[in-house]
Tab-separated table of C-alpha atoms and ligand atoms in Angstrom:
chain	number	residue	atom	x	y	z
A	1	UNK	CA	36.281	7.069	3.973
A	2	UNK	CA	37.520	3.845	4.332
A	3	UNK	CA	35.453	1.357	3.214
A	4	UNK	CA	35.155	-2.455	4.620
A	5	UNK	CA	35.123	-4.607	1.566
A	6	UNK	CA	34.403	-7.561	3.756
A	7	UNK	CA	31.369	-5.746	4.103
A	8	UNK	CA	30.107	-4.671	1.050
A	9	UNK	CA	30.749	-8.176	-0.089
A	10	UNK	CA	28.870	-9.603	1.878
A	11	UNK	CA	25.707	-7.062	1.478
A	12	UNK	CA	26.183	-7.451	-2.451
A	13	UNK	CA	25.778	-11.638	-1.824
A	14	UNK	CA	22.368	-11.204	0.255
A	15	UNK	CA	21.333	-8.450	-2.485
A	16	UNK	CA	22.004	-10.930	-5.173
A	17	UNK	CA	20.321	-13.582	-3.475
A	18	UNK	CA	17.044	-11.850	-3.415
A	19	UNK	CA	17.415	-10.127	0.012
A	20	UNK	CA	17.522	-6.917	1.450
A	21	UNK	CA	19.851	-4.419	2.507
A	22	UNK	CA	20.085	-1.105	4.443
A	23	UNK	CA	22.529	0.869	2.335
A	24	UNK	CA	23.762	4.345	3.886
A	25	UNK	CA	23.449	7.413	1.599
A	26	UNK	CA	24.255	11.144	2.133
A	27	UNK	CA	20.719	11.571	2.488
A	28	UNK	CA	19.265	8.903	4.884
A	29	UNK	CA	19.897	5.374	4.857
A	30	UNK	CA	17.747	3.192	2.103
A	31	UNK	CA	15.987	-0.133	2.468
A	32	UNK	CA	17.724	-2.054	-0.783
A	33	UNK	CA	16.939	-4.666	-3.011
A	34	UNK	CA	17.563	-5.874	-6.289
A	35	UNK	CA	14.668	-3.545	-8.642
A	36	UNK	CA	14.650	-6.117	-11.333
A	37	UNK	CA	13.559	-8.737	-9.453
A	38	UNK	CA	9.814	-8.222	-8.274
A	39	UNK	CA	10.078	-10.662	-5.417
A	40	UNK	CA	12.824	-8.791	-3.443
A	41	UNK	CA	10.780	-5.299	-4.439
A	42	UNK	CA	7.555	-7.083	-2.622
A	43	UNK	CA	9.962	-7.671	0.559
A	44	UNK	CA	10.374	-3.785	0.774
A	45	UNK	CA	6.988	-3.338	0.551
A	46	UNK	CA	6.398	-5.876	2.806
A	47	UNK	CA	8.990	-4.665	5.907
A	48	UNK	CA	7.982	-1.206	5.409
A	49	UNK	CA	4.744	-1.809	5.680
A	50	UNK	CA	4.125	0.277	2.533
A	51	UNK	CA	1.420	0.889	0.497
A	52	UNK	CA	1.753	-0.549	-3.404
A	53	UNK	CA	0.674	2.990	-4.867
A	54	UNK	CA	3.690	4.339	-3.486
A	55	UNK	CA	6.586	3.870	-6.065
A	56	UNK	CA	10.227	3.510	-4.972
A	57	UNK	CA	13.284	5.119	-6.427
A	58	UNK	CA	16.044	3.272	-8.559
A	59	UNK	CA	19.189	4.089	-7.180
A	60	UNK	CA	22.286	3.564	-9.996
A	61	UNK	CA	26.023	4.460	-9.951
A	62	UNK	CA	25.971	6.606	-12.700
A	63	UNK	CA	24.013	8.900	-15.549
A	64	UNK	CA	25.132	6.416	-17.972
A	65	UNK	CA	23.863	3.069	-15.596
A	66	UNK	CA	20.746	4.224	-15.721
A	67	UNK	CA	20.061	3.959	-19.080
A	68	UNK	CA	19.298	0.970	-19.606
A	69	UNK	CA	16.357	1.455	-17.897
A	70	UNK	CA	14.508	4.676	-18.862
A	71	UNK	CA	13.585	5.788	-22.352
A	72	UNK	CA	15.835	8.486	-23.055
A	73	UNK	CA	17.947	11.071	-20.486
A	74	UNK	CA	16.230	14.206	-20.937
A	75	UNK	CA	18.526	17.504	-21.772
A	76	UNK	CA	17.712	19.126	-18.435
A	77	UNK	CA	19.431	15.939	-16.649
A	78	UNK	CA	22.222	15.878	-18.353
A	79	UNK	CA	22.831	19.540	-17.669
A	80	UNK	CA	22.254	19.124	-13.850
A	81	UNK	CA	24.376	16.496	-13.448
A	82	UNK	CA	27.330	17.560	-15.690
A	83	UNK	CA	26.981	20.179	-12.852
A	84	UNK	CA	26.452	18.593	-9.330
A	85	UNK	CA	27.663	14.794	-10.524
A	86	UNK	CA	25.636	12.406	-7.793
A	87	UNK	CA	24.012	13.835	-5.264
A	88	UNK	CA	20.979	14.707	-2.935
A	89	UNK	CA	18.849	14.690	-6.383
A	90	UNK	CA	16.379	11.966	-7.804
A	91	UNK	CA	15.175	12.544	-11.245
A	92	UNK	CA	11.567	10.988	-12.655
A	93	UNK	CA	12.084	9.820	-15.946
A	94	UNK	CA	10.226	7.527	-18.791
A	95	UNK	CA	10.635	4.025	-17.538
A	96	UNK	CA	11.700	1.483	-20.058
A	97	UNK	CA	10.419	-2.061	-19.910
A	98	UNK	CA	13.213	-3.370	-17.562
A	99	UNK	CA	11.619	-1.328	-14.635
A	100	UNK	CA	8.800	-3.596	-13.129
A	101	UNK	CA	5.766	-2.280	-12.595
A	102	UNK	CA	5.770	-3.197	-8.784
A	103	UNK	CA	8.598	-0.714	-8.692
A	104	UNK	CA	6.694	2.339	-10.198
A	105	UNK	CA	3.565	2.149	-8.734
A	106	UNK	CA	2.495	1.491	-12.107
A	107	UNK	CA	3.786	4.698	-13.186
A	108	UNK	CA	5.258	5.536	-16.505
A	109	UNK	CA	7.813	7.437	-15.376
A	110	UNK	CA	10.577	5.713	-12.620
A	111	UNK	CA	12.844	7.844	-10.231
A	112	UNK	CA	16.595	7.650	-10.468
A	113	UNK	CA	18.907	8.633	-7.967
A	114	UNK	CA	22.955	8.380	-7.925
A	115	UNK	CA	24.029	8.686	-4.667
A	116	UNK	CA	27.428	10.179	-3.470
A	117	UNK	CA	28.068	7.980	-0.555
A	118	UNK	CA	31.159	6.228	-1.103
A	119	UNK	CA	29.676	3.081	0.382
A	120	UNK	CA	26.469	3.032	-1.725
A	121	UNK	CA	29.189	4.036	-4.745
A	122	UNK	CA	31.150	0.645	-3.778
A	123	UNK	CA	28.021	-1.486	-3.424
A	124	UNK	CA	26.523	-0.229	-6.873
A	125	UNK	CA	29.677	-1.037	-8.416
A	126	UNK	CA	29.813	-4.456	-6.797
A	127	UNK	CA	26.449	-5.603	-8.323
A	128	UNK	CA	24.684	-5.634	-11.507
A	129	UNK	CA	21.657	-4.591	-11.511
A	130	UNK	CA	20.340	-1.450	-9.670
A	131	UNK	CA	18.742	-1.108	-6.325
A	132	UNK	CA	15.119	0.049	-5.243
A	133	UNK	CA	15.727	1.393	-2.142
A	134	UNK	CA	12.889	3.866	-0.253
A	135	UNK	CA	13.838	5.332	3.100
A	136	UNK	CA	14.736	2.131	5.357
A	137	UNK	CA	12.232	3.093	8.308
A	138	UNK	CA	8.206	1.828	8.758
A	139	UNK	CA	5.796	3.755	6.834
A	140	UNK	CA	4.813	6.630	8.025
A	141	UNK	CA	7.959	6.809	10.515
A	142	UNK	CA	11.069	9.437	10.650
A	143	UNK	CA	13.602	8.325	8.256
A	144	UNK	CA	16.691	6.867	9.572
A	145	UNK	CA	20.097	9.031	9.296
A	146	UNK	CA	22.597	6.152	11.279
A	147	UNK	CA	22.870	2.483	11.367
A	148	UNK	CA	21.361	2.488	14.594
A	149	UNK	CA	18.123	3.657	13.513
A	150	UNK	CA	17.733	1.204	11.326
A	151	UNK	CA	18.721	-1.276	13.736
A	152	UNK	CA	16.219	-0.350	15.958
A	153	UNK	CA	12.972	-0.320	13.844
A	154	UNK	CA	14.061	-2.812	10.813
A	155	UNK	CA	17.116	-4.740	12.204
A	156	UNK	CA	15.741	-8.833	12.417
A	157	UNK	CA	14.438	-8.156	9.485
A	158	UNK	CA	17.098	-7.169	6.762
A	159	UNK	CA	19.514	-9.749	5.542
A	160	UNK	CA	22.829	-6.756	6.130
A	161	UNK	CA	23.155	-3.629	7.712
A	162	UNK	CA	25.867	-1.664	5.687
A	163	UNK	CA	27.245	1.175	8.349
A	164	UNK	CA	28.157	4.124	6.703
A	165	UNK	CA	28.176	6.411	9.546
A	166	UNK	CA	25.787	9.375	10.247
A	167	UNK	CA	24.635	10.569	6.985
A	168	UNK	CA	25.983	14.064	6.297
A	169	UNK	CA	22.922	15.983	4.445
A	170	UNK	CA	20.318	14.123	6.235
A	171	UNK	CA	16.886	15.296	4.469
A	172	UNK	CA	15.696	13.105	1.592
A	173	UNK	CA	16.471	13.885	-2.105
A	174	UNK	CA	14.882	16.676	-3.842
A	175	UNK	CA	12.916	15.365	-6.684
A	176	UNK	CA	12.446	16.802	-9.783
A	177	UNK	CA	10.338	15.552	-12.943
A	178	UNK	CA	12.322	15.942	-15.726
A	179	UNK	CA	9.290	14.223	-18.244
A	180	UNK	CA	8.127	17.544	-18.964
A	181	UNK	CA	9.448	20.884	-19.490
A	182	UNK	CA	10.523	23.367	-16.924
A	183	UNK	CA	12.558	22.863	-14.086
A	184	UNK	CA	9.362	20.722	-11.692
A	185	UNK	CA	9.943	19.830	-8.248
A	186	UNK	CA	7.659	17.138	-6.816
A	187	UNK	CA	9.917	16.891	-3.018
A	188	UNK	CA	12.102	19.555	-1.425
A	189	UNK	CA	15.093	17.680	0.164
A	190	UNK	CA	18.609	17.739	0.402
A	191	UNK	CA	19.281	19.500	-2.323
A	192	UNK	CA	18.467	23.424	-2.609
A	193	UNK	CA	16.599	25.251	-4.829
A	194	UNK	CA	19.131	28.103	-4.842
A	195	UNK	CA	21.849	25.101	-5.601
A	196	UNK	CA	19.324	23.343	-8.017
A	197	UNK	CA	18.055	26.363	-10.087
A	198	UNK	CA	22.153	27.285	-10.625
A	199	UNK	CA	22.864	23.769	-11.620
A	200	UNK	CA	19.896	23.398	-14.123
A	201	UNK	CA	20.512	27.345	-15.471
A	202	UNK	CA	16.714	28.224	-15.006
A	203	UNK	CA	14.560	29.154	-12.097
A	204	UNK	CA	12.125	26.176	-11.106
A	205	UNK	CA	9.119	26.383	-12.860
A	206	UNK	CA	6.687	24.379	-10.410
A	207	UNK	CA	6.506	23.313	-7.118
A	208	UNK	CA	4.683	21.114	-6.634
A	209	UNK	CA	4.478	19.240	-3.130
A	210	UNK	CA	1.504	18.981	-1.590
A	211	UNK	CA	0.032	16.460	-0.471
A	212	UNK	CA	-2.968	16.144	-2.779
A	213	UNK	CA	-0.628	15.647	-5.709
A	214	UNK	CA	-1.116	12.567	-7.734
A	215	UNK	CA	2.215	12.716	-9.365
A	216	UNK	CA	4.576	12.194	-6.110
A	217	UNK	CA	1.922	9.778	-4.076
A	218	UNK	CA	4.304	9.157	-1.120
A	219	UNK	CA	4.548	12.967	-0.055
A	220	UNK	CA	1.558	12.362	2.145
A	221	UNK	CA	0.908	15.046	4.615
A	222	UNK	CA	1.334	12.737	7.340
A	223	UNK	CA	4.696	11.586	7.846
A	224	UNK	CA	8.155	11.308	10.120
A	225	UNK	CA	6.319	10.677	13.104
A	226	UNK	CA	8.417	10.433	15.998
A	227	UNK	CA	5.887	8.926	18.969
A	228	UNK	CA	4.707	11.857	20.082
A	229	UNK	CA	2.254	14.667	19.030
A	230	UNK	CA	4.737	17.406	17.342
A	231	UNK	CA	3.227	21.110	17.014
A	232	UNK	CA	4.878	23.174	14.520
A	233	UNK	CA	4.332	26.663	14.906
A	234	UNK	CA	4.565	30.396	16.366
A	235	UNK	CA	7.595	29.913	18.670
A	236	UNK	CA	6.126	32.541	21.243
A	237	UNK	CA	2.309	31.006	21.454
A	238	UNK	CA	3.390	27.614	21.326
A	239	UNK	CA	5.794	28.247	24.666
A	240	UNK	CA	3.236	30.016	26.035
A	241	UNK	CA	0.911	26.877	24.981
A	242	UNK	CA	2.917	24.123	26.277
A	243	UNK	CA	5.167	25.770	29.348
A	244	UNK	CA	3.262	24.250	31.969
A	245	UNK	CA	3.209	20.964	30.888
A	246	UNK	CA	5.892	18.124	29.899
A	247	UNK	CA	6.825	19.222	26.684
A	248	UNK	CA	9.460	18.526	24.245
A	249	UNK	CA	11.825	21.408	22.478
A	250	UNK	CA	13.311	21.140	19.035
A	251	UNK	CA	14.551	24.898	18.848
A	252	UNK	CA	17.696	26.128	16.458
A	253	UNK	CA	20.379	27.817	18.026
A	254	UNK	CA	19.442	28.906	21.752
A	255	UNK	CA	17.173	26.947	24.030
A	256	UNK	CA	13.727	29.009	24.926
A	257	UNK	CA	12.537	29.775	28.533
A	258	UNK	CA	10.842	28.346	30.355
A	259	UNK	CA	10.978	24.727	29.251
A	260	UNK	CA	13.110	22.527	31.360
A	261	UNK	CA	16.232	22.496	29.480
A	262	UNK	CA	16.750	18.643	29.657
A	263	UNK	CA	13.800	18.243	27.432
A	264	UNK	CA	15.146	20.774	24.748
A	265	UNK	CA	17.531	20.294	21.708
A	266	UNK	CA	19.486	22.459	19.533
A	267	UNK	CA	19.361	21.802	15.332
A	268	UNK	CA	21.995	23.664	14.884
A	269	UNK	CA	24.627	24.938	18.133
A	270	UNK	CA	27.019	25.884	15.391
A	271	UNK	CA	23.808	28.601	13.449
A	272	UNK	CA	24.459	26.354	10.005
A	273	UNK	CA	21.620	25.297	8.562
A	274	UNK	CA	23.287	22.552	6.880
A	275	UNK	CA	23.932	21.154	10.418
A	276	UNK	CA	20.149	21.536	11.269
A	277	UNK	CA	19.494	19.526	8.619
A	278	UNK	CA	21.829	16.433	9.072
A	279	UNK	CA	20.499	16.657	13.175
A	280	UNK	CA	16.816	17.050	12.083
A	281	UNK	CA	15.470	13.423	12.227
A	282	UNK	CA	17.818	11.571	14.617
A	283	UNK	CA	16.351	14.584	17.062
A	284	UNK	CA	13.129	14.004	16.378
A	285	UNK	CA	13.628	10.355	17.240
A	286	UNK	CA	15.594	11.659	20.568
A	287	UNK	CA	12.530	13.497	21.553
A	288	UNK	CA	10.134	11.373	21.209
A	289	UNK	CA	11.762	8.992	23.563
A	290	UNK	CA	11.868	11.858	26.317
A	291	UNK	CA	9.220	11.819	29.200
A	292	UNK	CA	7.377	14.349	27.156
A	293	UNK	CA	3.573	14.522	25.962
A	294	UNK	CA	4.352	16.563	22.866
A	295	UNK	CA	7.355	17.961	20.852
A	296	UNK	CA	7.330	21.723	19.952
A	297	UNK	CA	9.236	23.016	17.482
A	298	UNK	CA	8.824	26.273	15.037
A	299	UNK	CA	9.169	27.323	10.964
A	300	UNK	CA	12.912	27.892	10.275
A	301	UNK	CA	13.876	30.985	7.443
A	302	UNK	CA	12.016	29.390	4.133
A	303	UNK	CA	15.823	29.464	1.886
A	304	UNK	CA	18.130	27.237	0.997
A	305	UNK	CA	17.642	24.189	2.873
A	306	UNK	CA	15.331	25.598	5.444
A	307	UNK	CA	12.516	25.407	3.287
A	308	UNK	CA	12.757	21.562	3.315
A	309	UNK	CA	13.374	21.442	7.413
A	310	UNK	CA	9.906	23.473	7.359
A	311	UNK	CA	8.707	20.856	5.194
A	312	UNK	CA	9.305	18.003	7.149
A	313	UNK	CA	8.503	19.200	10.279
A	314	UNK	CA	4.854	20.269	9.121
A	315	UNK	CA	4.484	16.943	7.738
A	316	UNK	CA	5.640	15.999	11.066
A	317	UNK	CA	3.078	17.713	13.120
A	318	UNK	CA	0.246	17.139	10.290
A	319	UNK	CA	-2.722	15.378	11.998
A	320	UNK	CA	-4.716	11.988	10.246
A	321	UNK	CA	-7.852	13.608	8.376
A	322	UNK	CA	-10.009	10.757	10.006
X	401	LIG	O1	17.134	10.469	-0.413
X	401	LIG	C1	16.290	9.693	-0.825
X	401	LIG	O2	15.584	9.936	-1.811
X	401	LIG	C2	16.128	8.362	-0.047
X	401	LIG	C3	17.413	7.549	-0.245
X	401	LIG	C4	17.329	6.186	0.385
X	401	LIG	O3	17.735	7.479	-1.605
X	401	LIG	N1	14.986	7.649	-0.514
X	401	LIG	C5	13.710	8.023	-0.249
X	401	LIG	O4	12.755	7.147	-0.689
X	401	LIG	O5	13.437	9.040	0.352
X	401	LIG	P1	11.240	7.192	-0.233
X	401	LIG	O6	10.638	5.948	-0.771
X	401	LIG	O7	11.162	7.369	1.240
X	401	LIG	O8	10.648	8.409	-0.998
X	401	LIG	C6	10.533	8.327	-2.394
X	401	LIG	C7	9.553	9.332	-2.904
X	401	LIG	C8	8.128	8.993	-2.550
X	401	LIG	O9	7.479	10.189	-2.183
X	401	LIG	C9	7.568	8.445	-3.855
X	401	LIG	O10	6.195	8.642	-3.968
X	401	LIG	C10	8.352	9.242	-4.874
X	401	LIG	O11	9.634	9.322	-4.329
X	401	LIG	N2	8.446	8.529	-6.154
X	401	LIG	C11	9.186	7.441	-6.452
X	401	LIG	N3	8.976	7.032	-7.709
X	401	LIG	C12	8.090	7.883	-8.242
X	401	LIG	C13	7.447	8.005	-9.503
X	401	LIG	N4	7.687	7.142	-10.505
X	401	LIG	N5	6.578	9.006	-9.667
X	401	LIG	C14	6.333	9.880	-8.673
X	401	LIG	N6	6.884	9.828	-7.460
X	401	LIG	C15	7.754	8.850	-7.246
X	402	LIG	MG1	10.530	7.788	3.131
């Protein structure tokens, strides 16, 4: 990729002046600031409308940037990324004192990610200091995976809009907790657990991603919501459900009958799941701009990195509890 230094100049100068940025990633594009300085943290919180007991990952260029700002780099790091090298991965770790509190959540432990986008590569290297950046979409909302997502829910409102192009993986990061032992993950994402359990040399130990647990607070249940009331279920009952109504379709590989076709789209034409997951969100957003009343869609096969499509999209059809 060629990158526009003109560009990342010019993002680095409103980062170090206290501002923020949407960076691109291979994952979805990230709201950025500067994570040492607590006043540009509080303007992420702020624009994403964000609740403070939801911590924000530290995004570095490198294993070795990052510490400077956690306690040690546990074993079980260092072995998964002398394997995979940056990546769809985000690692919790003991914070050292140069993480502010604002960033964690109050949280011992901080979350460090190195992404592989050559763009977020070139801004990282630009700067000196690392970058809290969560998902750069509204709380609550489907994260963005183009420029002109961003644009469209966060655009006034961001000092530079760094377009990297579509963003290839497209699911959030898998996160693992790396305080403890075991191979723990806390969010399925972009990277497998097949591709994860061969990097670390051990099977994953605990998964842990429900909603109800305290140790990954912004994995609430309710989440990527596109505008419109998604169903995720039984392919054949919800068809049956919804046919007579205006309803939208977000099927796989081959459309389902009878549903107009106009209101239908394919993850993945091509059968490759990796393709359903770099489509996933910007169809969600499609749909829920259609003239539909609700968006249908149904569980994918739970490997690789259809276990983390299923995961989003029941998150996406999960209901308030009020
Ligand atoms: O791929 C990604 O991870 C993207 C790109 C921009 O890097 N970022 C992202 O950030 O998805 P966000 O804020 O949308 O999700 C971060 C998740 C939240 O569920 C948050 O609760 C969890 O990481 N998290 C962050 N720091 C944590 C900590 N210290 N302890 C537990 N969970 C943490
Ligand atoms: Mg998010």
């Amino acid at each position: 990729m060629l990158i526009d230094k003109q560009a990342i100049a010019q993002a680095a100068d409103c980062l170090k002046r206290g501002l923020t940025v949407a960076m691109p990633t291979e994952t979805v594009y990230g709201l950025a600031a500067n994570a040492l300085d607590t006043r540009a943290v509080a303007r992420i919180f702020e624009i994403k409308n964000r609740p403070h007991f939801d911590p924000l990952i530290v995004h570095v260029r490198s294993l070795e940037a990052a510490s400077p700002f956690v306690k040690e780099i546990p074993a079980l790091v260092k072995q998964i990324y002398s394997q995979l090298g940056s990546g769809p991965i985000t690692y919790l770790m003991s914070k050292s004192a140069r993480i502010p509190d604002l960033v964690t959540a109050g949280h011992t432990t901080v979350a460090i990610r190195i992404p592989a986008h050559p763009m977020a590569q070139a801004l990282l290297k630009t700067i000196d200091f690392p970058l809290a950046a969560p998902s750069a979409n509204p709380f609550g909302f489907t994260s963005p995976t183009t420029a002109a997502h961003v644009a469209s829910q966060l655009g006034t409102q961001i000092c530079y809009l760094l377009d990297g192009g579509p963003c290839e993986v497209g699911l959030e990061s898998t996160i693992i907790d790396a305080t403890a032992p075991g191979l723990r993950v806390l969010r399925l994402g972009g990277l497998s657990l097949e591709l994860l359990e061969k990097a670390a040399g051990m099977a994953v130990t605990e998964l842990q991603t429900s909603s109800s647990n305290p140790s990954a607070p912004g994995m609430l249940s309710q989440h990527y919501n596109p505008g419109k009331t998604v169903y995720f279920g039984d392919e054949a009952s919800l068809v049956k459900q919804f046919s007579g109504s205006r309803t939208g379709v977000l099927a796989f590989d081959k459309l389902v009958e009878g549903i107009s076709p106009e209101n239908q789209r394919l993850l993945a034409p091509d059968g490759r799941m990796e393709t359903a997951a770099a489509r996933l969100f910007g169809l969600l957003r499609e749909l829920g701009q259609l003239p539909v009343d609700q968006i249908i869609c149904f569980p994918l096969p739970d490997t690789g990195l259809g276990r983390a499509i299923n995961d989003r999209l029941q998150r996406a059809a999960a209901r308030p509890l009020h």
